[in-house]
Amino acid sequence: MPDPSFARPVAAFAPLPPAALRLALDATALAANWRALDRMSGAASAGAAVKADAYGLGAARVVPVLAQAGCRDWFVAHWGEVPDVLAHVPPASIHVLHGPMNAADVAYAQATGVTPVLNSLAQVRRWREAGGGRCDLMVDTGINRLGLPLADLGDPALAGLDIDCCISHLASADEDVAQNAQQLARFQAVCAQIPAQRYSLANSAGIALGARWHADVTRPGIALYGGIVRSELAGVIAQVAHPQAAVIQRRQLQPGDLVGYNATFTADRPICAAVVALGYADGYLRTWSGKGEFRWRGSTLPVIGRVSMDMTIVDATSAPDLAEGDWLDVAYDLPEAAKISGLSQYELLTLLGRRFLRD
Ligand SMILES: *Cc1c(COP(=O)(O)O)cnc(C)c1O
């Protein structure tokens, strides 16, 4: 039997001490990135992909900053992601990419007024049978992921549908390949066939491809958050997410001392090590073992030994004044970090876990 004396309201416990991990957000850089992408979008206006809690940065922080900058269209994947965005922007401006898969999704869309993206004839029929209303339509032009196949576009179920955005998604816009022109040509045919208020094709990389891909609304995600997925974005897009971790112990190593699980590092000289409160449970994966770097007041502190679940050990010899409780910056410039870690810029952001304070 559980001991009922433990069943106290949360408020009866003491307030939590400060977190030892924080994900600092450079709001100025975030707003500047959106403005740059909106400018690069030419006659089209840039929206924002804020799915996956704004790529892990925290929708509650990101959405107000982008709304203030002028963003008017918001793209989430799951219905469960709507409330965090709905708290800050008008319902119809939120587009739910996964679409209404059942009656509960339809009822939620109609009750809230958010815009469902219809991805199949089945979703179109489900939406219309429940009374329909304004929606988006996703058409597949070659990624073979979500969206109506081109062969379905003549179906009578589409006639008279009240479409805000007619959308398609590029598969390889971060590369210079023939598929980009092929998807564009198919999308232009879709635009000629499907009446809609607005048309939308480009993600971050698609914006950099050029004006022909821009249509009316662009949907940048990763570049808003500091990702550089094409060379055109270098020098334009700035880092937004700055993970920081506290030192929880310092220790002196002697030559021959072994460091971390499986002793993958042996000190070859006296080393002042520091133990940092960041591990693979926080998304700082073991790939960073022996490769990652932390920064403190101009010193660079390399990771030594294996990253463990809750801790990483760094060589802090170059920072003799560093003490327990001091905060280190994780070297996390996305293009650079992707090269070193082998992870994608998208994974680097969305991996960062719930122990990071996002405020
Ligand atoms: C995630 C997503 C985007 C944003 O893509 P980025 O490469 O992050 O700019 C745009 N459109 C759709 C349909 C998406 O799923």
mmCIF file of C-alpha atoms and ligand atoms in Angstrom, residues 49 51 55 97 138 145 167 169 202-205 219-223 346, ligand 1:
data_model
loop_
_atom_site.group_PDB
_atom_site.id
_atom_site.type_symbol
_atom_site.label_atom_id
_atom_site.label_comp_id
_atom_site.label_asym_id
_atom_site.label_seq_id
_atom_site.Cartn_x
_atom_site.Cartn_y
_atom_site.Cartn_z
ATOM 1 C CA ALA A 49 7.863 25.654 -38.878
ATOM 2 C CA LYS A 51 6.803 21.673 -34.888
ATOM 3 C CA TYR A 55 12.827 22.291 -32.998
ATOM 4 C CA LEU A 97 0.683 19.134 -41.092
ATOM 5 C CA MET A 138 -0.821 18.898 -49.212
ATOM 6 C CA ARG A 145 5.824 11.129 -47.807
ATOM 7 C CA ILE A 167 1.285 22.941 -50.149
ATOM 8 C CA HIS A 169 7.343 19.734 -49.821
ATOM 9 C CA ALA A 202 9.802 26.078 -49.983
ATOM 10 C CA ASN A 203 11.378 25.048 -46.672
ATOM 11 C CA SER A 204 14.590 26.778 -45.491
ATOM 12 C CA ALA A 205 16.743 25.322 -48.240
ATOM 13 C CA ARG A 219 7.973 27.534 -44.488
ATOM 14 C CA PRO A 220 11.441 27.887 -42.990
ATOM 15 C CA GLY A 221 12.288 25.818 -39.931
ATOM 16 C CA ILE A 222 15.916 24.927 -39.357
ATOM 17 C CA ALA A 223 17.348 28.197 -40.713
ATOM 18 C CA TYR A 346 18.045 19.084 -37.194
HETATM 19 C C1 LIG B 1 9.624 20.561 -41.225
HETATM 20 C C2 LIG B 1 8.961 21.097 -42.391
HETATM 21 C C3 LIG B 1 9.341 22.341 -42.923
HETATM 22 C C4 LIG B 1 10.560 23.093 -42.444
HETATM 23 O O1 LIG B 1 11.715 22.503 -43.013
HETATM 24 P P1 LIG B 1 13.187 23.063 -42.750
HETATM 25 O O2 LIG B 1 14.063 22.193 -43.578
HETATM 26 O O3 LIG B 1 13.446 22.872 -41.281
HETATM 27 O O4 LIG B 1 13.214 24.480 -43.142
HETATM 28 C C5 LIG B 1 8.588 22.864 -43.958
HETATM 29 N N1 LIG B 1 7.538 22.179 -44.456
HETATM 30 C C6 LIG B 1 7.151 20.974 -43.998
HETATM 31 C C7 LIG B 1 5.993 20.274 -44.617
HETATM 32 C C8 LIG B 1 7.857 20.381 -42.962
HETATM 33 O O5 LIG B 1 7.499 19.172 -42.518
#
